[in-house]
Amino acid sequence: MTGKIPEQLIEEIRSQSDIVDVISDYMQLTKRGRNWFGLCPFHGEQTPSFSVSQDKQIFHCFGCGAGGNAITFVMDIENIPFPDAVAKLAERVGVQVDVQPQNAGGAKGLSPTELKMLDAHEFATEFYHHLLVNTEDGEQALQYLMERGFTRELIDTHKIGWALPKWDALATLLERKGFMLEDMATCGLIIHKEIDDSYFDRFRGRIMFPIRDENGKVIAFSGRILNSDADEAKYLNSPESPIFHKSQVLYNLDKARASIRKTRKAVLMEGFIDVLAANRAGVHNAVATMGTSLTPQHVQKLKRLVEQITICYDGDNAGFEAAKRAAEMLQAERLKIEVAVLPDKLDPDDYIHRYGAESFTNQILEKPFAYIAFMMMHARRGKNFQFENDTFQYIHEVLGHLVGKTSPIERDLYINQLAKETNITKEAIEAEYRKFEGEQVKHHKQTEKKIGLVNQHVPVQTKPLTATERAERLLLAHMLHNVYVVDKILNSEEPDPFIRDDYKTVFIKLIGFYEEYSSSDYHRFVELLDEADLRKIVMEAALVERDPDHGDLEVADCLKHLKKYRIQIEIDNLIHESKEAEKMFDYLRARDLVAKQIQLKRQLASM
């Protein structure tokens, strides 16, 4: 960091960063009453217990206890220190902050080497993009993109570039810029040639598409050759690396997040080219997996952001099967799923190129199949209802999707449709449905008995606070809201009132805070705490109901209880020591210890 961020600037950034807007960039929130709720991103849960107060500009999870304001939320979710979180929010609201990345471990716990890998990818992105749009070397590639419908705006927005056909153009530049070539090979930008211990570029003579993580950092590339008749693969992707894990990356999530929030819907595609084609068609809430099937990590990222997803995969058989698998995974997480089906085995890019953006939007995305309707269509494929086996198999497949996943109205609708398609009576299908339903209930009970769980996620067990823990929390609450309480305690006979070590740590840090800041401000204090566990303690205390009109009495009661607890602990220790002394036949010491016990018990009784 070039210097300490001025307090006035921090306050300006915090005041302009509405907490609902900031958190909504990372997860879906739904308003209930005065507050907003969502699934906590800090622990697994099925029922939303994560609350955001727009009035107080704070968040709190009733499940795991996480809490804070907009700045500390970014610190926790990104795993970055305070200055970096302030800088990130400053950029979001258009405020200039002169901050250098402070984190030795970086965002998401990155090592210095991994941060260098990110820097190298950013450098390579700018290099490739410059070659495409500003040099004669990139003219042919730029013309190809324009013919495919890419606009200059789209090319600039996604920093699409061109890799020279030379063997070592990027490798030479990276070495000149001081990057370790061994690390550059590890992250996939170049390749190590063991024969002569040299390095050469991985991507040569290809249109370059940067792959970004959800925070907008370039972590990989996909390169497309210009000549489709060449022997090389049409697309070449970066390999898995310390900064690139395909199972976790959703292409375009960083740019699509705002549109997903606005439409409350995401479009899921198979490849990044389809997403770029969708962008050209005016669809900006599209994301895609990176050369892999949908994974549980992908599902959780989508689930945090949105409840409704339209799957738009390729129209061929492989795309159809992949869409089914993805739909089942997403539906299992209680998301509302629709499937947009493309005709003639086309992929979205080809469809848009052939029929245009308006047709793609109006005829494909706006006319999707509901989840059950798509599953029925999938089940019908290749079946002839003149054959009994095909008919029975079709009915059983559809009923398997209906059980536990549909309302009575939907169930009636689809059973009627089944009856018409198969010429089997509705009554017979309903009887079979009830049989399926009974078997599923039995299966669930057996599963629950085996694993001892009802839900997929184990709920966070929060045991009730003891009287001592409540006293510590209430005392800290008064300290956070009134600097006078801290001064009074420091000048008392008990300047260290807390029992638990983490509360003692918070107290010490709060003393230091009040030495620098003249007034109470728990928002500012919590931002200065590096440890998430300490921030949780502070926010839990800050939200405790106090009685400001009788604050002195509440503080006195807390101190009295904590003192009584310490005396009782001391008595218990003396009892243990006296018993040990008796075992060692040290009766003189045992007698002294008993005398101390009696004295402390009298003190306790008089309080």
XYZ file of C-alpha atoms in Angstrom:
607
model
C 0.000 0.000 0.000
C 1.449 3.395 -0.922
C 0.053 4.907 2.303
C -2.723 4.700 4.810
C -6.151 5.238 3.306
C -7.635 8.461 4.739
C -10.524 7.855 7.137
C -12.683 10.339 5.249
C -12.169 8.365 2.042
C -13.007 5.071 3.771
C -16.233 6.576 5.080
C -17.076 7.912 1.597
C -16.581 4.468 0.036
C -18.549 2.728 2.788
C -21.441 5.197 2.531
C -21.645 4.765 -1.253
C -21.477 0.948 -1.072
C -25.000 -0.159 -0.248
C -24.632 -3.514 1.467
C -27.567 -5.130 -0.361
C -26.061 -4.197 -3.742
C -22.590 -5.381 -2.739
C -23.717 -8.739 -1.360
C -26.100 -9.250 -4.289
C -23.030 -9.286 -6.547
C -22.096 -12.581 -4.879
C -25.398 -14.232 -3.976
C -29.148 -13.983 -4.377
C -31.104 -12.042 -1.770
C -34.869 -11.977 -1.288
C -36.645 -9.280 0.709
C -38.772 -10.409 3.660
C -40.134 -7.582 5.743
C -37.485 -4.951 6.414
C -34.514 -7.250 5.801
C -33.090 -9.338 2.953
C -32.343 -13.053 3.223
C -30.298 -15.636 1.324
C -28.318 -18.860 1.661
C -25.200 -18.165 3.711
C -22.043 -18.311 1.540
C -19.923 -19.165 4.582
C -21.544 -22.499 5.477
C -23.747 -25.056 3.717
C -27.474 -24.730 4.319
C -30.798 -25.417 2.608
C -32.907 -22.817 4.456
C -31.812 -19.160 4.244
C -30.484 -17.898 7.577
C -28.269 -15.131 6.176
C -29.862 -11.738 6.929
C -28.928 -8.333 5.517
C -30.199 -5.113 7.071
C -30.277 -2.226 4.629
C -31.171 0.186 7.438
C -28.162 -0.742 9.574
C -25.923 -1.632 6.588
C -24.867 -4.899 8.225
C -25.239 -8.647 7.582
C -25.612 -11.498 10.036
C -25.999 -15.255 9.671
C -28.167 -16.831 12.349
C -26.679 -20.217 11.450
C -22.916 -19.746 11.711
C -22.725 -16.308 13.335
C -20.865 -14.565 10.477
C -21.511 -10.842 10.379
C -20.168 -7.454 9.384
C -20.643 -4.632 6.900
C -20.044 -4.274 3.162
C -16.262 -3.997 3.520
C -15.862 -6.965 5.860
C -18.164 -9.051 3.655
C -15.781 -8.521 0.729
C -12.856 -9.319 3.041
C -14.489 -12.611 4.052
C -15.886 -13.728 0.704
C -12.696 -12.835 -1.219
C -10.300 -13.734 1.608
C -8.465 -10.434 1.174
C -7.190 -7.847 3.684
C -8.908 -4.569 4.478
C -7.030 -2.258 2.040
C -7.714 -4.585 -0.887
C -11.411 -4.807 0.025
C -11.638 -1.004 0.217
C -9.903 -0.701 -3.157
C -12.297 -3.222 -4.706
C -15.353 -1.333 -3.440
C -13.773 1.982 -4.433
C -13.450 0.768 -8.000
C -17.066 -0.364 -7.871
C -18.361 3.088 -6.885
C -15.903 5.028 -9.019
C -13.692 6.423 -6.263
C -9.938 6.621 -6.814
C -7.826 4.946 -4.118
C -4.043 4.707 -4.318
C -3.544 1.191 -2.964
C -1.100 -1.512 -3.930
C -2.199 -5.137 -3.322
C -1.182 -5.800 0.270
C -1.851 -9.493 0.491
C 1.134 -11.785 0.576
C -1.307 -14.638 0.209
C -3.574 -12.748 -2.109
C -7.227 -13.162 -2.869
C -8.529 -16.646 -2.182
C -5.256 -17.394 -0.376
C -2.995 -17.151 -3.432
C 0.748 -17.452 -2.989
C 3.190 -14.835 -4.344
C 3.979 -17.216 -7.239
C 0.297 -17.553 -8.104
C -0.119 -13.774 -7.993
C 2.740 -13.534 -10.487
C 0.899 -16.047 -12.674
C -2.148 -13.771 -12.633
C 0.039 -10.790 -13.548
C 1.514 -12.758 -16.435
C -1.931 -13.688 -17.741
C -2.991 -10.038 -17.584
C 0.138 -9.052 -19.477
C -0.449 -11.773 -22.088
C -4.077 -10.628 -22.492
C -3.009 -7.056 -23.268
C -0.276 -8.312 -25.615
C -2.604 -10.588 -27.586
C -5.341 -7.939 -27.746
C -2.895 -5.324 -29.032
C -1.713 -7.697 -31.759
C -5.305 -8.299 -32.917
C -6.602 -4.732 -33.053
C -3.491 -2.634 -33.700
C -1.137 -4.620 -35.968
C -1.035 -5.990 -39.488
C -0.327 -9.436 -38.031
C -3.828 -9.516 -36.574
C -5.773 -8.228 -39.578
C -6.816 -11.645 -40.920
C -8.010 -12.808 -37.509
C -9.874 -9.532 -36.928
C -11.580 -9.840 -40.311
C -12.637 -13.411 -39.473
C -14.191 -12.285 -36.203
C -16.055 -9.454 -37.922
C -17.432 -11.897 -40.490
C -18.651 -14.105 -37.645
C -20.643 -11.188 -36.232
C -18.225 -9.969 -33.564
C -18.357 -6.221 -33.037
C -15.376 -4.100 -32.055
C -17.118 -3.374 -28.764
C -17.451 -7.096 -27.984
C -13.812 -7.709 -28.936
C -12.645 -4.879 -26.661
C -14.972 -5.860 -23.784
C -13.697 -9.441 -23.691
C -10.122 -8.497 -24.696
C -10.067 -11.037 -27.517
C -6.616 -11.225 -29.086
C -4.266 -12.857 -31.553
C -1.212 -15.053 -30.832
C 1.582 -14.742 -33.360
C 2.606 -17.929 -35.199
C 6.172 -17.423 -33.887
C 7.468 -20.081 -31.501
C 8.688 -17.824 -28.705
C 7.042 -14.389 -29.053
C 5.354 -14.465 -25.645
C 8.090 -16.478 -23.909
C 10.696 -13.870 -24.884
C 8.534 -11.006 -23.637
C 7.724 -12.734 -20.359
C 11.421 -13.339 -19.656
C 12.189 -9.719 -20.532
C 9.515 -8.597 -18.056
C 11.157 -10.590 -15.275
C 8.746 -13.505 -15.031
C 10.188 -16.896 -14.074
C 9.786 -19.087 -17.158
C 9.441 -22.229 -15.037
C 6.390 -20.673 -13.337
C 5.011 -19.541 -16.695
C 5.200 -23.139 -17.910
C 3.444 -24.323 -14.747
C 0.513 -21.972 -15.402
C 0.295 -23.018 -19.043
C 1.340 -19.889 -20.946
C 4.462 -21.535 -22.340
C 5.874 -25.066 -22.635
C 9.214 -26.384 -21.386
C 11.310 -28.204 -23.976
C 13.397 -30.685 -21.992
C 15.815 -31.594 -24.785
C 17.597 -28.219 -24.737
C 15.944 -26.755 -21.600
C 14.272 -24.024 -23.665
C 10.725 -22.624 -23.618
C 8.233 -21.957 -26.396
C 4.726 -20.487 -26.620
C 1.770 -22.790 -26.025
C -0.517 -20.685 -28.234
C 0.703 -19.876 -31.733
C -1.295 -18.603 -34.686
C -4.592 -18.627 -32.794
C -7.394 -16.215 -31.914
C -7.118 -15.841 -28.158
C -10.078 -15.781 -25.792
C -9.188 -14.885 -22.172
C -10.877 -16.967 -19.470
C -11.634 -15.004 -16.287
C -12.638 -16.078 -12.816
C -15.722 -14.680 -11.096
C -13.682 -11.662 -9.933
C -12.582 -10.735 -13.446
C -8.983 -12.013 -13.191
C -7.625 -13.735 -16.320
C -6.644 -17.269 -15.285
C -6.453 -19.127 -18.611
C -6.942 -18.901 -22.389
C -8.673 -20.727 -25.176
C -7.130 -20.358 -28.627
C -8.905 -21.006 -31.943
C -7.059 -21.700 -35.187
C -8.030 -19.709 -38.280
C -7.644 -22.567 -40.745
C -10.301 -25.200 -39.998
C -8.596 -27.631 -42.381
C -5.400 -27.717 -40.339
C -4.323 -30.900 -38.567
C -4.276 -29.151 -35.197
C -7.219 -29.111 -32.804
C -9.744 -26.379 -33.565
C -9.552 -25.120 -29.977
C -6.620 -25.343 -27.605
C -7.247 -24.598 -23.917
C -4.878 -23.805 -21.085
C -4.123 -26.850 -18.934
C -5.189 -27.075 -15.299
C -2.854 -24.990 -13.169
C -2.547 -23.549 -9.665
C -4.813 -20.664 -10.759
C -7.102 -22.492 -13.218
C -9.448 -25.299 -12.192
C -12.033 -26.099 -14.861
C -14.440 -27.683 -12.410
C -14.797 -24.350 -10.613
C -14.893 -21.836 -13.481
C -18.035 -20.470 -15.093
C -17.087 -18.417 -18.132
C -18.418 -14.827 -18.132
C -19.718 -14.971 -14.566
C -17.802 -11.799 -13.737
C -19.576 -9.847 -16.498
C -22.935 -11.647 -16.338
C -23.471 -11.173 -12.596
C -25.146 -7.755 -12.918
C -27.527 -8.968 -15.643
C -28.317 -12.127 -13.657
C -29.257 -9.945 -10.704
C -31.445 -7.734 -12.882
C -33.280 -10.556 -14.691
C -33.161 -12.978 -11.702
C -32.354 -15.666 -14.240
C -29.189 -17.222 -15.699
C -28.674 -18.892 -19.063
C -26.324 -21.879 -18.853
C -24.404 -22.878 -22.001
C -21.841 -25.500 -22.928
C -19.025 -23.320 -24.277
C -17.624 -19.823 -24.143
C -18.168 -19.253 -27.885
C -21.900 -19.778 -27.309
C -21.816 -17.189 -24.523
C -20.092 -14.673 -26.809
C -22.699 -15.393 -29.488
C -25.437 -14.836 -26.902
C -23.815 -11.514 -25.967
C -23.954 -10.512 -29.622
C -27.662 -11.350 -29.550
C -28.182 -9.058 -26.566
C -28.264 -11.849 -23.959
C -25.929 -10.784 -21.142
C -26.894 -13.194 -18.355
C -25.246 -16.222 -20.007
C -22.444 -18.301 -18.490
C -20.747 -21.532 -19.572
C -18.632 -24.369 -18.260
C -15.099 -24.709 -19.585
C -14.825 -27.959 -21.482
C -16.266 -30.015 -18.652
C -19.634 -31.255 -17.515
C -21.492 -29.294 -14.873
C -19.930 -29.928 -11.458
C -21.219 -29.520 -7.884
C -18.941 -26.471 -7.569
C -20.643 -24.880 -10.596
C -24.061 -25.663 -9.141
C -23.250 -24.030 -5.808
C -22.013 -20.862 -7.510
C -25.220 -20.628 -9.525
C -27.388 -21.448 -6.527
C -25.903 -18.548 -4.575
C -26.845 -16.109 -7.335
C -30.152 -17.198 -8.787
C -33.164 -19.505 -8.451
C -34.155 -19.806 -12.133
C -31.858 -21.202 -14.828
C -32.440 -21.766 -18.531
C -30.185 -24.465 -19.971
C -29.262 -23.863 -23.606
C -26.915 -26.603 -24.813
C -26.104 -27.877 -28.301
C -28.967 -29.438 -30.234
C -27.127 -32.684 -31.044
C -27.415 -35.943 -29.097
C -24.439 -35.183 -26.876
C -25.895 -31.774 -26.029
C -29.276 -33.340 -25.310
C -27.736 -35.808 -22.837
C -25.592 -33.139 -21.229
C -28.646 -30.893 -20.803
C -30.491 -33.743 -19.058
C -27.632 -34.354 -16.623
C -27.281 -30.644 -15.871
C -31.037 -30.211 -15.407
C -31.168 -33.106 -12.933
C -28.233 -31.727 -10.920
C -29.720 -28.245 -10.733
C -33.241 -29.462 -10.014
C -31.900 -31.580 -7.150
C -30.775 -28.294 -5.553
C -34.368 -27.009 -5.742
C -33.668 -24.549 -8.537
C -36.322 -23.778 -11.135
C -35.069 -25.259 -14.402
C -36.105 -24.713 -18.006
C -34.413 -26.100 -21.115
C -34.184 -24.208 -24.412
C -33.927 -26.758 -27.239
C -32.136 -25.927 -30.483
C -33.271 -27.514 -33.786
C -31.274 -29.261 -36.517
C -28.447 -30.260 -34.130
C -27.221 -26.653 -34.109
C -25.248 -25.032 -31.323
C -26.222 -21.515 -30.169
C -23.428 -19.850 -32.158
C -24.447 -21.576 -35.404
C -28.153 -20.899 -34.765
C -27.554 -17.181 -34.253
C -25.299 -17.049 -37.323
C -27.992 -18.770 -39.430
C -31.260 -17.336 -38.079
C -30.222 -14.149 -36.300
C -30.270 -12.729 -32.793
C -33.991 -11.941 -32.698
C -34.973 -15.495 -33.598
C -32.617 -16.882 -30.949
C -34.149 -14.691 -28.260
C -37.807 -14.954 -29.279
C -38.011 -18.529 -30.571
C -35.457 -20.309 -28.375
C -34.777 -18.574 -25.052
C -38.293 -17.204 -24.573
C -39.949 -20.530 -25.432
C -38.115 -23.067 -23.248
C -39.451 -26.413 -22.056
C -40.318 -26.761 -18.381
C -38.172 -29.285 -16.498
C -40.730 -32.130 -16.598
C -41.706 -31.363 -20.215
C -38.039 -31.637 -21.253
C -37.600 -34.877 -19.321
C -40.695 -36.310 -21.049
C -39.296 -35.283 -24.413
C -35.972 -36.921 -23.539
C -37.725 -40.100 -22.360
C -39.749 -40.315 -25.629
C -36.649 -40.335 -27.816
C -36.188 -43.587 -29.700
C -39.336 -45.188 -28.299
C -42.190 -46.767 -30.236
C -45.441 -46.923 -28.259
C -46.644 -49.850 -30.352
C -44.221 -51.908 -28.252
C -45.212 -52.620 -24.662
C -41.674 -52.426 -23.282
C -41.136 -48.953 -24.757
C -44.489 -47.784 -23.382
C -43.828 -49.120 -19.872
C -40.302 -47.760 -19.850
C -41.513 -44.318 -20.939
C -44.226 -44.187 -18.257
C -41.824 -45.323 -15.551
C -39.171 -42.761 -16.539
C -41.686 -39.915 -16.472
C -43.263 -41.006 -13.187
C -39.793 -41.110 -11.659
C -39.452 -37.409 -12.462
C -42.950 -36.540 -11.217
C -42.613 -38.069 -7.750
C -41.717 -35.440 -5.187
C -40.978 -32.766 -7.782
C -44.383 -31.530 -8.931
C -47.486 -29.867 -7.545
C -50.887 -31.660 -7.737
C -51.875 -29.472 -10.720
C -48.648 -30.201 -12.599
C -48.960 -33.894 -11.777
C -52.523 -34.029 -13.137
C -51.441 -32.208 -16.296
C -48.549 -34.553 -17.071
C -50.441 -37.741 -16.154
C -53.214 -36.672 -18.574
C -50.552 -36.146 -21.221
C -49.058 -39.577 -20.514
C -52.476 -41.191 -20.863
C -53.091 -39.534 -24.246
C -49.639 -40.409 -25.590
C -49.663 -44.076 -24.534
C -53.390 -44.940 -24.610
C -53.064 -46.157 -21.009
C -55.920 -45.074 -18.754
C -55.327 -42.187 -16.393
C -56.490 -44.345 -13.471
C -53.867 -46.992 -14.207
C -51.086 -44.395 -14.454
C -52.213 -42.765 -11.201
C -52.132 -46.159 -9.469
C -48.588 -46.691 -10.737
C -47.678 -43.188 -9.541
C -48.902 -43.964 -6.014
C -46.772 -47.112 -6.067
C -43.728 -45.028 -7.088
C -44.519 -42.502 -4.366
C -44.719 -45.203 -1.682
C -41.421 -46.732 -2.774
C -39.713 -43.332 -2.640
C -40.997 -42.614 0.872
C -39.741 -46.034 1.994
C -36.367 -45.408 0.332
C -35.985 -42.009 2.001
C -36.738 -43.453 5.431
C -34.166 -46.197 4.941
C -31.565 -43.682 3.776
C -32.226 -41.360 6.704
C -31.910 -44.292 9.099
C -28.578 -45.315 7.589
C -26.909 -41.927 7.621
C -28.815 -40.395 10.501
C -29.538 -37.229 8.581
C -32.682 -35.735 7.094
C -31.047 -33.007 5.055
C -28.191 -33.104 2.622
C -26.291 -30.526 4.658
C -25.664 -30.864 8.354
C -27.211 -27.830 10.035
C -24.949 -25.674 12.107
C -25.517 -26.682 15.712
C -25.651 -23.604 17.943
C -25.779 -24.539 21.606
C -27.478 -22.078 23.975
C -25.179 -19.505 25.572
C -24.325 -19.932 29.229
C -24.995 -17.069 31.637
C -21.274 -16.255 31.615
C -21.123 -16.178 27.817
C -24.183 -13.904 27.733
C -22.529 -11.585 30.270
C -19.346 -11.362 28.179
C -21.317 -10.634 25.019
C -23.476 -7.941 26.653
C -20.448 -6.306 28.273
C -18.646 -6.192 24.929
C -21.789 -4.734 23.335
C -21.697 -1.796 25.763
C -17.969 -1.361 25.110
C -18.547 -1.214 21.346
C -21.205 1.459 21.699
C -19.639 3.540 24.472
C -15.934 4.314 24.909
C -16.690 5.464 28.500
C -17.330 1.818 29.503
C -13.808 0.806 28.431
C -12.224 3.756 30.262
C -14.190 2.949 33.424
C -13.110 -0.717 33.396
C -9.444 0.098 32.745
C -9.446 2.351 35.804
C -11.188 -0.245 37.998
C -9.845 -3.050 40.206
C -10.646 -5.559 37.422
C -9.028 -4.131 34.243
C -9.234 -7.552 32.519
C -12.887 -8.588 32.922
C -13.262 -11.267 30.239
C -12.993 -15.027 30.699
C -12.558 -16.413 27.184
C -9.316 -15.804 25.304
C -10.942 -14.590 22.100
C -12.931 -11.961 24.034
C -9.728 -10.900 25.767
C -8.102 -10.479 22.336
C -11.017 -8.356 21.086
C -10.832 -6.256 24.268
C -7.121 -5.551 23.792
C -7.704 -4.557 20.156
C -10.642 -2.365 21.187
C -8.426 -0.543 23.701
C -5.962 0.155 20.881
C -8.814 1.293 18.633
C -10.065 3.813 21.193
C -6.546 5.167 21.656
C -6.588 6.142 17.961
C -10.284 6.914 17.478
C -12.009 9.248 19.905
C -15.543 7.881 19.505
C -17.209 4.462 19.256
C -17.702 3.052 15.749
C -18.049 -0.729 15.590
C -18.283 -0.598 11.771
C -14.770 0.862 11.607
C -13.465 -1.351 14.405
C -14.598 -4.595 12.782
C -12.905 -3.571 9.510
C -9.552 -3.409 11.308
C -9.758 -6.998 12.553
C -7.888 -9.418 10.296
C -9.328 -12.583 11.867
C -12.810 -13.567 10.686
C -13.543 -15.276 14.034
C -12.927 -12.029 15.915
C -15.122 -10.097 13.473
C -17.877 -12.629 14.144
C -17.604 -12.039 17.907
C -17.769 -8.269 17.459
C -20.804 -8.365 15.181
C -22.679 -10.774 17.450
C -22.057 -8.406 20.360
C -22.929 -5.307 18.325
C -26.358 -6.763 17.565
C -27.182 -7.627 21.194
C -30.151 -5.726 22.607
C -28.981 -3.274 25.269
C -30.808 -0.883 27.558
C -28.989 2.430 26.962
C -31.071 4.144 29.666
C -29.769 1.705 32.280
C -26.395 0.976 30.712
C -24.390 1.462 33.924
C -26.558 -1.083 35.744
C -26.218 -3.645 32.924
C -22.436 -3.187 32.829
C -22.238 -3.537 36.628
C -24.317 -6.729 36.521
C -22.075 -8.205 33.796
C -18.903 -7.361 35.718
C -20.372 -8.787 38.909
C -21.333 -12.052 37.213
C -17.920 -12.421 35.560
C -16.145 -11.734 38.853
C -18.295 -14.374 40.606
C -17.450 -16.823 37.804
C -13.704 -16.200 38.227
C -13.993 -16.690 42.006
C -15.877 -19.965 41.490
C -13.195 -21.177 39.064
C -10.549 -20.293 41.663
C -12.483 -22.198 44.360
C -12.747 -25.250 42.095
C -9.007 -25.144 41.452
C -8.287 -24.888 45.194
C -10.527 -27.906 45.910
C -8.616 -29.919 43.315
C -5.236 -28.810 44.704
C -6.236 -29.612 48.310
C -7.302 -33.139 47.315
C -3.965 -33.633 45.560
C -2.136 -32.361 48.675
C -4.013 -34.852 50.867
C -3.029 -37.677 48.520
C 0.596 -36.641 48.980
C 0.089 -36.478 52.823
C 0.897 -32.754 52.722
C -1.753 -31.866 55.310
C -0.322 -28.462 56.135
C -0.655 -27.319 52.529
C -4.110 -28.918 52.307
C -5.211 -26.958 55.400
C -4.002 -23.649 53.877
C -5.833 -24.384 50.634
C -9.072 -25.144 52.487
C -8.730 -21.865 54.399
C -8.456 -19.990 51.089
C -11.524 -21.837 49.810
C -13.538 -20.756 52.855
C -12.421 -17.147 52.420
C -13.417 -17.108 48.735
C -16.775 -18.778 49.424
C -17.557 -16.075 51.987
C -16.604 -13.423 49.439
C -18.848 -15.107 46.877
C -21.772 -15.311 49.310
C -21.503 -11.606 50.116
C -21.714 -10.487 46.474
